[in-house]
mmCIF file of C-alpha atoms in Angstrom:
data_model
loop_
_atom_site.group_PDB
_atom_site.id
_atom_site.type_symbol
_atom_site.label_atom_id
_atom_site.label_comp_id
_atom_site.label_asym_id
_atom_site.label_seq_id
_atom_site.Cartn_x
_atom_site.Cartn_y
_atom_site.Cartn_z
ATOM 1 C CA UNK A 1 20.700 59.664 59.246
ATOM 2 C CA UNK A 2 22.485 62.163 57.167
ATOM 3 C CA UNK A 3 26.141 60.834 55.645
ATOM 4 C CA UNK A 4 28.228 63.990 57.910
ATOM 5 C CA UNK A 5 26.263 61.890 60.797
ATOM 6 C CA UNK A 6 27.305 58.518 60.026
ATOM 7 C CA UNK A 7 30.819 60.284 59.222
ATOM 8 C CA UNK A 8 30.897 61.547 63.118
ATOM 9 C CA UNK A 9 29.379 58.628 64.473
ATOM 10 C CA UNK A 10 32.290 56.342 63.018
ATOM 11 C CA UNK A 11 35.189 58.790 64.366
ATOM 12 C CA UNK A 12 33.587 58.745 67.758
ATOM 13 C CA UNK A 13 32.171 55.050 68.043
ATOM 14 C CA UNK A 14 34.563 52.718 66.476
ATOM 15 C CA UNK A 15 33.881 49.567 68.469
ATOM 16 C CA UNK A 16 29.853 50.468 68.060
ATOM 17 C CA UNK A 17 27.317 48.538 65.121
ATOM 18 C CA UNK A 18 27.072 50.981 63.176
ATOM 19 C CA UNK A 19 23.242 52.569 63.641
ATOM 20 C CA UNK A 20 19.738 51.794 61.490
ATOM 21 C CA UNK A 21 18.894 52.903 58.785
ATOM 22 C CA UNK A 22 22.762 52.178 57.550
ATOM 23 C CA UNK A 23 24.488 49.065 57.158
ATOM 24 C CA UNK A 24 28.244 48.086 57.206
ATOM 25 C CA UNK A 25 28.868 45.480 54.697
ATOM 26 C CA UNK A 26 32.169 43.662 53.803
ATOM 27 C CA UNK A 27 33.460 42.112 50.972
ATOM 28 C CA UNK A 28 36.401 40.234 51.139
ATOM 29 C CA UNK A 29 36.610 38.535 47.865
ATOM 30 C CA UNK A 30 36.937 42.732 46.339
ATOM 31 C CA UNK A 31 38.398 43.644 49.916
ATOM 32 C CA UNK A 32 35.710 46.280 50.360
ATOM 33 C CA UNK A 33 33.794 47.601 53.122
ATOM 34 C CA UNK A 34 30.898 49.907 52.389
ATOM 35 C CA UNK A 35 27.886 51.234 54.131
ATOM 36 C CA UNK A 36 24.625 51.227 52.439
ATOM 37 C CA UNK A 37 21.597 52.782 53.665
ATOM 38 C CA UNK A 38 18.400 50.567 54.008
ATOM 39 C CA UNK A 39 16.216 53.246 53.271
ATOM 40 C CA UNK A 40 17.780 55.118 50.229
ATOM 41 C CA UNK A 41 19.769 52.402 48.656
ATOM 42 C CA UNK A 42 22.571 54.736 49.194
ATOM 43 C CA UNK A 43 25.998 53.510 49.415
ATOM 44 C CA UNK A 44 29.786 55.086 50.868
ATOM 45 C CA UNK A 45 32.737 53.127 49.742
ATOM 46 C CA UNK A 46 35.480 53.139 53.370
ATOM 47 C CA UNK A 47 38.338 54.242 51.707
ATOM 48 C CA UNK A 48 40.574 53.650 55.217
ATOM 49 C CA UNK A 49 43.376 51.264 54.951
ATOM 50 C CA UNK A 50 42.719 49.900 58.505
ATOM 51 C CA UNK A 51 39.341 49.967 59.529
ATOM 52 C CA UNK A 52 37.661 49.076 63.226
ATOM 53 C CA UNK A 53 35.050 46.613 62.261
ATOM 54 C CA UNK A 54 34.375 46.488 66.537
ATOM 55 C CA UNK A 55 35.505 45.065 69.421
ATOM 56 C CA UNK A 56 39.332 44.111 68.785
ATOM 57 C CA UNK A 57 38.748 43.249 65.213
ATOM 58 C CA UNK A 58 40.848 45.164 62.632
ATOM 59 C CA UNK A 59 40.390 44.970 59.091
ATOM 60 C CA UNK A 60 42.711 46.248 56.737
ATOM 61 C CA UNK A 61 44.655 45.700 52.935
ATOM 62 C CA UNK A 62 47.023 47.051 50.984
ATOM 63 C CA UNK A 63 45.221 49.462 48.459
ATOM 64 C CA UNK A 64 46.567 48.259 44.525
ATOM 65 C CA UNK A 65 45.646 49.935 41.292
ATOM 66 C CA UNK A 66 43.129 47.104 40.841
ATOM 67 C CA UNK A 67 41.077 48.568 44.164
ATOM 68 C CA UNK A 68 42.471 52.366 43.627
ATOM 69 C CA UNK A 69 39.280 54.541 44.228
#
C-alpha cells in the first residue's frame, strides 16, 4: 500500500486497524506512534497531537523540544 494510501485511509477510517502490510505501533515510554510497513521495513513517524488509536480511544501529548520532529 503506497504511503498517500495509508495517508487517505487514516483521514477516512479513524476508528479502523489500520490495513496489512502496515502496522501502527506505539511507544509510550518516547510517546510515539509510528507505522511501519511489514514488507519494506518502512516507517512514518504520526506527528498529530491527538491521534484516534480506534474505537473511543484517544491518544495524545504535549509535543516538547525533547520529541520536536
Amino acid at each position: 500500500m503506497a504511503i498517500s494510501t495509508l495517508f487517505n485511509f487514516l483521514l477516512n477510517n479513524p476508528n479502523a486497524p489500520v490495513p496489512f502490510p502496515w502496522e501502527r505501533i506505539i511507544d509510550i515510554q518516547r510517546r510515539l506512534i509510528y507505522y511501519r510497513h511489514n514488507g519494506t521495513g518502512g516507517m512514518i513517524f504520526d506527528a498529530r497531537r491527538l491521534v484516534n488509536v480506534g474505537g473511543a480511544e484517544t491518544f495524545g501529548f504535549l509535543a516538547t523540544k525533547e520529541f520536536a520532529c
